[in-house]
mmCIF file of C-alpha atoms in Angstrom:
data_model
loop_
_atom_site.group_PDB
_atom_site.id
_atom_site.type_symbol
_atom_site.label_atom_id
_atom_site.label_comp_id
_atom_site.label_asym_id
_atom_site.label_seq_id
_atom_site.Cartn_x
_atom_site.Cartn_y
_atom_site.Cartn_z
ATOM 1 C CA MET G 267 8.195 -32.852 16.000
ATOM 2 C CA LYS G 268 10.880 -30.859 14.201
ATOM 3 C CA ALA G 269 8.286 -29.059 12.089
ATOM 4 C CA GLU G 270 6.354 -28.116 15.240
ATOM 5 C CA ASN G 271 9.492 -26.597 16.794
ATOM 6 C CA VAL G 272 10.246 -24.597 13.657
ATOM 7 C CA PHE G 273 6.669 -23.322 13.619
ATOM 8 C CA ALA G 274 6.836 -22.392 17.315
ATOM 9 C CA ARG G 275 10.105 -20.497 16.912
ATOM 10 C CA SER G 276 9.112 -18.702 13.738
ATOM 11 C CA ARG G 277 7.255 -15.401 13.415
ATOM 12 C CA LEU G 278 4.186 -17.296 12.178
ATOM 13 C CA LEU G 279 3.083 -18.471 15.607
ATOM 14 C CA PRO G 280 2.309 -15.013 17.114
ATOM 15 C CA LEU G 281 0.624 -14.021 13.848
ATOM 16 C CA PHE G 282 -1.499 -17.175 13.826
ATOM 17 C CA VAL G 283 -2.473 -16.684 17.486
ATOM 18 C CA TRP G 284 -3.480 -13.061 16.903
ATOM 19 C CA ILE G 285 -5.538 -13.842 13.794
ATOM 20 C CA PHE G 286 -7.265 -16.845 15.389
ATOM 21 C CA GLY G 287 -8.016 -14.876 18.565
ATOM 22 C CA LEU G 288 -9.358 -11.903 16.617
ATOM 23 C CA LEU G 289 -11.674 -14.125 14.576
ATOM 24 C CA LEU G 290 -12.996 -15.786 17.726
ATOM 25 C CA VAL G 291 -13.696 -12.422 19.365
ATOM 26 C CA TRP G 292 -15.365 -11.183 16.163
ATOM 27 C CA GLU G 293 -17.585 -14.260 15.902
ATOM 28 C CA GLY G 294 -18.554 -14.039 19.569
ATOM 29 C CA ALA G 295 -19.324 -10.315 19.370
ATOM 30 C CA SER G 296 -21.461 -10.901 16.270
ATOM 31 C CA TRP G 297 -23.469 -13.592 18.086
ATOM 32 C CA LEU G 298 -23.846 -11.272 21.111
ATOM 33 C CA LEU G 299 -25.198 -8.404 19.001
ATOM 34 C CA LEU G 300 -27.609 -10.630 17.080
ATOM 35 C CA HIS G 301 -29.012 -12.980 19.747
ATOM 36 C CA VAL G 302 -28.399 -11.360 23.156
ATOM 37 C CA LEU G 303 -28.560 -7.616 22.621
ATOM 38 C CA GLU G 304 -30.847 -7.997 19.566
ATOM 39 C CA THR G 305 -29.282 -4.914 18.005
ATOM 40 C CA PRO G 306 -31.091 -3.637 14.882
ATOM 41 C CA LEU G 307 -29.148 -4.468 11.691
ATOM 42 C CA ALA G 308 -26.690 -6.435 13.791
ATOM 43 C CA GLN G 309 -25.259 -8.343 10.832
ATOM 44 C CA SER G 310 -24.681 -5.110 8.925
ATOM 45 C CA LYS G 311 -22.648 -3.758 11.818
ATOM 46 C CA LEU G 312 -20.675 -6.907 12.600
ATOM 47 C CA PRO G 313 -21.500 -9.938 10.423
ATOM 48 C CA TYR G 314 -20.630 -13.547 11.172
ATOM 49 C CA VAL G 315 -17.143 -14.397 9.996
ATOM 50 C CA HIS G 316 -18.178 -17.774 8.629
ATOM 51 C CA GLU G 317 -20.905 -16.151 6.511
ATOM 52 C CA VAL G 318 -18.429 -13.659 5.063
ATOM 53 C CA VAL G 319 -16.004 -16.490 4.300
ATOM 54 C CA ALA G 320 -18.804 -18.433 2.587
ATOM 55 C CA THR G 321 -19.624 -15.382 0.446
ATOM 56 C CA LEU G 322 -15.963 -14.951 -0.447
ATOM 57 C CA TRP G 323 -15.890 -18.564 -1.597
ATOM 58 C CA LYS G 324 -19.173 -18.361 -3.510
ATOM 59 C CA TYR G 325 -18.363 -15.137 -5.388
ATOM 60 C CA GLY G 326 -14.606 -15.615 -5.479
ATOM 61 C CA GLY G 327 -14.413 -15.466 -9.276
ATOM 62 C CA THR G 328 -16.188 -12.110 -9.487
ATOM 63 C CA LEU G 329 -14.222 -10.630 -6.604
ATOM 64 C CA ILE G 330 -10.908 -11.730 -8.118
ATOM 65 C CA LYS G 331 -11.830 -10.303 -11.528
ATOM 66 C CA GLU G 332 -12.907 -6.932 -10.138
ATOM 67 C CA GLY G 333 -10.034 -6.868 -7.659
ATOM 68 C CA ALA G 334 -7.593 -7.464 -10.513
ATOM 69 C CA ALA G 335 -9.026 -4.450 -12.361
ATOM 70 C CA THR G 336 -8.507 -2.268 -9.293
ATOM 71 C CA PHE G 337 -5.032 -3.655 -8.606
ATOM 72 C CA GLY G 338 -3.941 -3.258 -12.232
ATOM 73 C CA ASN G 339 -4.927 0.402 -12.492
ATOM 74 C CA ALA G 340 -3.492 1.162 -9.055
ATOM 75 C CA GLY G 341 -0.272 -0.581 -10.103
ATOM 76 C CA VAL G 342 0.106 1.499 -13.280
ATOM 77 C CA GLY G 343 -0.507 4.719 -11.354
ATOM 78 C CA PHE G 344 1.864 3.581 -8.633
ATOM 79 C CA LEU G 345 4.672 2.944 -11.135
ATOM 80 C CA ILE G 346 4.176 6.318 -12.838
ATOM 81 C CA GLY G 347 4.086 8.107 -9.477
ATOM 82 C CA ALA G 348 7.157 6.235 -8.228
ATOM 83 C CA VAL G 349 9.236 7.003 -11.335
ATOM 84 C CA SER G 350 8.181 10.666 -11.211
ATOM 85 C CA GLY G 351 8.983 10.867 -7.500
ATOM 86 C CA VAL G 352 12.439 9.346 -7.978
ATOM 87 C CA ALA G 353 13.187 11.667 -10.906
ATOM 88 C CA LEU G 354 12.181 14.757 -8.922
ATOM 89 C CA ALA G 355 14.230 13.610 -5.904
ATOM 90 C CA VAL G 356 17.329 13.212 -8.097
ATOM 91 C CA LEU G 357 16.806 16.658 -9.623
ATOM 92 C CA MET G 358 16.346 18.232 -6.189
ATOM 93 C CA SER G 359 19.479 16.508 -4.896
ATOM 94 C CA LEU G 360 21.422 17.926 -7.849
ATOM 95 C CA SER G 361 20.213 21.490 -7.489
ATOM 96 C CA ARG G 362 19.109 23.514 -4.478
ATOM 97 C CA ILE G 363 17.318 25.887 -6.867
ATOM 98 C CA ILE G 364 15.157 23.068 -8.192
ATOM 99 C CA GLU G 365 14.463 21.959 -4.634
ATOM 100 C CA ARG G 366 13.368 25.474 -3.607
ATOM 101 C CA LEU G 367 11.146 25.700 -6.682
ATOM 102 C CA ALA G 368 9.576 22.231 -6.532
ATOM 103 C CA PHE G 369 9.490 21.072 -2.922
ATOM 104 C CA PRO G 370 7.038 23.664 -1.508
ATOM 105 C CA TYR G 371 4.595 22.891 -4.329
ATOM 106 C CA ALA G 372 4.997 19.163 -3.773
ATOM 107 C CA ILE G 373 4.113 19.678 -0.096
ATOM 108 C CA ALA G 374 1.226 21.995 -0.957
ATOM 109 C CA SER G 375 -0.190 19.419 -3.369
ATOM 110 C CA GLN G 376 -0.568 16.995 -0.469
ATOM 111 C CA MET G 377 -2.767 19.464 1.411
ATOM 112 C CA ILE G 378 -5.622 18.737 -1.005
ATOM 113 C CA PRO G 379 -7.863 15.986 0.433
ATOM 114 C CA ILE G 380 -8.022 12.947 -1.824
ATOM 115 C CA LEU G 381 -11.741 12.668 -1.082
ATOM 116 C CA GLY G 382 -12.215 16.071 -2.704
ATOM 117 C CA LEU G 383 -9.629 15.669 -5.448
ATOM 118 C CA ALA G 384 -10.918 12.337 -6.776
ATOM 119 C CA PRO G 385 -14.296 13.648 -8.038
ATOM 120 C CA ILE G 386 -12.549 16.690 -9.535
ATOM 121 C CA ILE G 387 -10.133 14.507 -11.507
ATOM 122 C CA TYR G 388 -12.942 12.177 -12.528
ATOM 123 C CA GLY G 389 -15.073 15.137 -13.633
ATOM 124 C CA ILE G 390 -12.247 16.558 -15.769
ATOM 125 C CA VAL G 391 -10.965 13.342 -17.322
ATOM 126 C CA ARG G 392 -14.314 11.539 -17.588
ATOM 127 C CA ASP G 393 -12.477 8.239 -17.871
ATOM 128 C CA GLU G 394 -12.548 5.850 -14.937
ATOM 129 C CA GLN G 395 -9.327 4.058 -15.853
ATOM 130 C CA ILE G 396 -7.255 7.203 -16.379
ATOM 131 C CA SER G 397 -8.736 8.770 -13.231
ATOM 132 C CA ARG G 398 -7.693 5.784 -11.129
ATOM 133 C CA ILE G 399 -4.178 5.909 -12.565
ATOM 134 C CA ILE G 400 -3.861 9.657 -11.931
ATOM 135 C CA ILE G 401 -5.032 9.419 -8.330
ATOM 136 C CA ALA G 402 -2.813 6.396 -7.599
ATOM 137 C CA GLY G 403 0.169 8.218 -9.123
ATOM 138 C CA TYR G 404 -0.640 11.397 -7.205
ATOM 139 C CA ILE G 405 -0.743 9.536 -3.901
ATOM 140 C CA THR G 406 2.519 7.713 -4.674
ATOM 141 C CA PHE G 407 4.506 10.711 -5.876
ATOM 142 C CA PHE G 408 5.084 12.612 -2.631
ATOM 143 C CA PRO G 409 6.177 9.886 -0.163
ATOM 144 C CA VAL G 410 8.518 8.435 -2.791
ATOM 145 C CA SER G 411 10.152 11.765 -3.657
ATOM 146 C CA LEU G 412 10.505 12.799 -0.006
ATOM 147 C CA ASN G 413 12.036 9.519 1.183
ATOM 148 C CA MET G 414 14.242 9.196 -1.907
ATOM 149 C CA LEU G 415 15.632 12.711 -1.422
ATOM 150 C CA ARG G 416 16.380 11.971 2.218
ATOM 151 C CA GLY G 417 18.136 8.759 1.191
ATOM 152 C CA LEU G 418 20.221 10.476 -1.485
ATOM 153 C CA ARG G 419 21.434 12.975 1.109
ATOM 154 C CA SER G 420 22.156 10.376 3.749
ATOM 155 C CA VAL G 421 25.589 9.563 2.290
ATOM 156 C CA GLU G 422 28.502 10.084 4.661
ATOM 157 C CA PRO G 423 30.610 13.165 3.706
ATOM 158 C CA SER G 424 33.781 11.086 4.041
ATOM 159 C CA ALA G 425 32.498 8.662 1.395
ATOM 160 C CA LEU G 426 31.753 11.560 -0.946
ATOM 161 C CA GLU G 427 35.205 13.004 -0.358
ATOM 162 C CA LEU G 428 36.737 9.649 -1.185
ATOM 163 C CA MET G 429 34.805 9.451 -4.462
ATOM 164 C CA HIS G 430 35.820 13.003 -5.323
ATOM 165 C CA SER G 431 39.462 12.235 -4.503
ATOM 166 C CA TYR G 432 39.324 9.549 -7.200
ATOM 167 C CA ALA G 433 37.865 12.117 -9.626
ATOM 168 C CA ALA G 434 34.666 10.100 -9.948
ATOM 169 C CA LYS G 435 32.130 11.395 -12.431
ATOM 170 C CA PRO G 436 28.796 12.666 -11.050
ATOM 171 C CA TRP G 437 26.938 9.688 -12.553
ATOM 172 C CA ALA G 438 29.416 7.317 -10.895
ATOM 173 C CA VAL G 439 28.849 8.996 -7.516
ATOM 174 C CA TYR G 440 25.131 8.499 -7.925
ATOM 175 C CA TRP G 441 25.288 4.965 -9.309
ATOM 176 C CA LYS G 442 27.840 3.573 -6.861
ATOM 177 C CA LEU G 443 27.181 5.643 -3.733
ATOM 178 C CA ARG G 444 24.014 7.720 -3.558
ATOM 179 C CA PHE G 445 21.537 5.274 -5.149
ATOM 180 C CA PRO G 446 22.547 2.304 -2.922
ATOM 181 C CA ALA G 447 22.380 4.589 0.131
ATOM 182 C CA ALA G 448 18.926 5.802 -0.927
ATOM 183 C CA LEU G 449 17.388 2.343 -1.395
ATOM 184 C CA PRO G 450 16.157 1.937 2.226
ATOM 185 C CA GLY G 451 14.523 5.362 2.104
ATOM 186 C CA LEU G 452 13.077 4.699 -1.334
ATOM 187 C CA PHE G 453 11.465 1.456 -0.237
ATOM 188 C CA SER G 454 10.119 3.125 2.906
ATOM 189 C CA GLY G 455 8.283 5.532 0.629
ATOM 190 C CA LEU G 456 7.144 2.763 -1.714
ATOM 191 C CA LYS G 457 5.761 0.679 1.162
ATOM 192 C CA ILE G 458 3.804 3.690 2.420
ATOM 193 C CA ALA G 459 2.501 4.584 -1.025
ATOM 194 C CA ALA G 460 1.548 1.134 -2.374
ATOM 195 C CA PRO G 461 -1.503 0.484 -0.102
ATOM 196 C CA LEU G 462 -2.521 4.143 -0.449
ATOM 197 C CA ALA G 463 -2.497 3.795 -4.245
ATOM 198 C CA VAL G 464 -4.949 0.889 -3.966
ATOM 199 C CA THR G 465 -7.157 2.955 -1.651
ATOM 200 C CA GLY G 466 -7.075 5.859 -4.096
ATOM 201 C CA ALA G 467 -8.107 3.616 -6.990
ATOM 202 C CA ILE G 468 -11.034 2.232 -4.963
ATOM 203 C CA LEU G 469 -12.066 5.765 -4.043
ATOM 204 C CA VAL G 470 -12.306 6.750 -7.712
ATOM 205 C CA GLU G 471 -14.364 3.626 -8.429
ATOM 206 C CA LEU G 472 -16.871 4.777 -5.819
ATOM 207 C CA MET G 473 -17.489 7.856 -7.990
ATOM 208 C CA GLY G 474 -19.198 5.791 -10.660
ATOM 209 C CA ALA G 475 -16.786 3.512 -12.518
ATOM 210 C CA GLN G 476 -17.847 0.411 -14.430
ATOM 211 C CA HIS G 477 -15.320 -2.108 -13.125
ATOM 212 C CA GLY G 478 -13.344 -2.609 -9.940
ATOM 213 C CA ILE G 479 -13.819 -3.774 -6.376
ATOM 214 C CA GLY G 480 -15.086 -0.321 -5.379
ATOM 215 C CA VAL G 481 -17.982 -0.658 -7.818
ATOM 216 C CA ILE G 482 -19.208 -3.881 -6.202
ATOM 217 C CA MET G 483 -18.643 -2.350 -2.781
ATOM 218 C CA LEU G 484 -20.860 0.633 -3.600
ATOM 219 C CA ARG G 485 -23.618 -1.432 -5.218
ATOM 220 C CA ASN G 486 -23.897 -3.798 -2.265
ATOM 221 C CA LEU G 487 -23.859 -0.871 0.151
ATOM 222 C CA TYR G 488 -26.897 0.568 -1.626
ATOM 223 C CA TYR G 489 -28.730 -2.763 -1.652
ATOM 224 C CA GLY G 490 -28.789 -2.748 2.153
ATOM 225 C CA PRO G 491 -28.864 -5.585 4.704
ATOM 226 C CA SER G 492 -29.658 -8.278 2.120
ATOM 227 C CA HIS G 493 -26.163 -7.806 0.658
ATOM 228 C CA THR G 494 -24.287 -7.299 3.912
ATOM 229 C CA TYR G 495 -21.985 -10.282 3.495
ATOM 230 C CA MET G 496 -21.086 -9.300 -0.063
ATOM 231 C CA PHE G 497 -20.289 -5.746 1.043
ATOM 232 C CA TRP G 498 -18.014 -7.022 3.791
ATOM 233 C CA SER G 499 -16.395 -9.384 1.302
ATOM 234 C CA THR G 500 -15.468 -6.436 -0.919
ATOM 235 C CA VAL G 501 -14.032 -4.620 2.101
ATOM 236 C CA ILE G 502 -11.875 -7.646 2.900
ATOM 237 C CA VAL G 503 -10.745 -7.978 -0.714
ATOM 238 C CA GLY G 504 -9.809 -4.284 -0.739
ATOM 239 C CA ALA G 505 -7.774 -4.790 2.438
ATOM 240 C CA LEU G 506 -6.081 -7.859 0.949
ATOM 241 C CA LEU G 507 -5.114 -5.848 -2.136
ATOM 242 C CA GLY G 508 -3.453 -3.272 0.109
ATOM 243 C CA ILE G 509 -1.639 -5.977 2.069
ATOM 244 C CA ALA G 510 -0.523 -7.658 -1.170
ATOM 245 C CA SER G 511 0.880 -4.379 -2.508
ATOM 246 C CA TYR G 512 2.822 -3.843 0.730
ATOM 247 C CA GLY G 513 4.091 -7.421 0.605
ATOM 248 C CA LEU G 514 5.299 -7.002 -2.975
ATOM 249 C CA MET G 515 7.266 -3.893 -2.001
ATOM 250 C CA SER G 516 8.747 -5.712 1.001
ATOM 251 C CA LEU G 517 9.816 -8.586 -1.253
ATOM 252 C CA ALA G 518 11.336 -6.181 -3.769
ATOM 253 C CA GLU G 519 13.214 -4.437 -0.953
ATOM 254 C CA ARG G 520 14.612 -7.749 0.281
ATOM 255 C CA LEU G 521 15.850 -8.559 -3.227
ATOM 256 C CA ALA G 522 17.209 -5.087 -4.027
ATOM 257 C CA ALA G 523 18.777 -4.216 -0.650
ATOM 258 C CA PRO G 524 19.590 -7.481 1.157
ATOM 259 C CA TRP G 525 22.367 -5.840 3.201
ATOM 260 C CA GLN G 526 19.946 -4.051 5.516
ATOM 261 C CA PRO G 527 20.161 -5.148 9.186
ATOM 262 C CA GLU G 528 16.655 -6.626 9.345
ATOM 263 C CA PHE G 529 17.441 -8.987 6.440
ATOM 264 C CA ARG G 530 20.693 -10.319 7.879
ATOM 265 C CA PRO G 531 20.590 -13.622 9.767
ATOM 266 C CA LYS G 532 20.432 -12.836 13.507
ATOM 267 C CA GLY G 533 21.399 -9.208 12.763
ATOM 268 C CA GLY G 534 24.969 -10.133 11.876
ATOM 269 C CA SER G 535 27.350 -8.231 9.674
ATOM 270 C CA ARG G 536 27.289 -8.300 5.881
#
């Protein structure tokens, strides 16, 4: 009885209701397309959920192995992009000249569509693994640097004046004041960039890589209706990788910045 009350009061109940309702609607719509409307290629457009789940179970080992390859390369690129973004944000916060020199080019770099950039990078590097890392890092770099810079500059002037009145060294101002203030902004950028890094890695795999979830996705797309359930399984695995990356960043944020209002019990004070 107690466990039921905890479940009802927790955030899991609305989530469970939404997921269960969505699956029911999906299953019903799939049956409608296939048996009532008799839509051509109905299962390719909206397959049965239970068939997709069965495929996930049957080929789980392969999907996990290829998904791990995608996630690993996206993770390396994400870390490189995040470190580079943080470093540039610190440099721009130290010098307006560096900001004027670097920031416009950082913005301009984001104007290039990833769909067009990925084959260019792959054509130049000719290495699927390095290409995935470069694209994942490229996608990560801008949101991290932008949000980190905003966080570094969010410090109250009175707090800076207090540090300066104690003759604090520049590194002490950053370590004790600016970096803690920038953590919420930094993690906002990381949570935006992490799923995008996974998407970028999958996009490169679609160009002709040997391993990764995108490779299986492309192959089963070419094979047509006979591999519909496998194709949808790869789509779901790709989505789960993005969700997992976002969840990891959320967990890291909770551990690194537990004083934020949303992490306090009932929104109380520190």
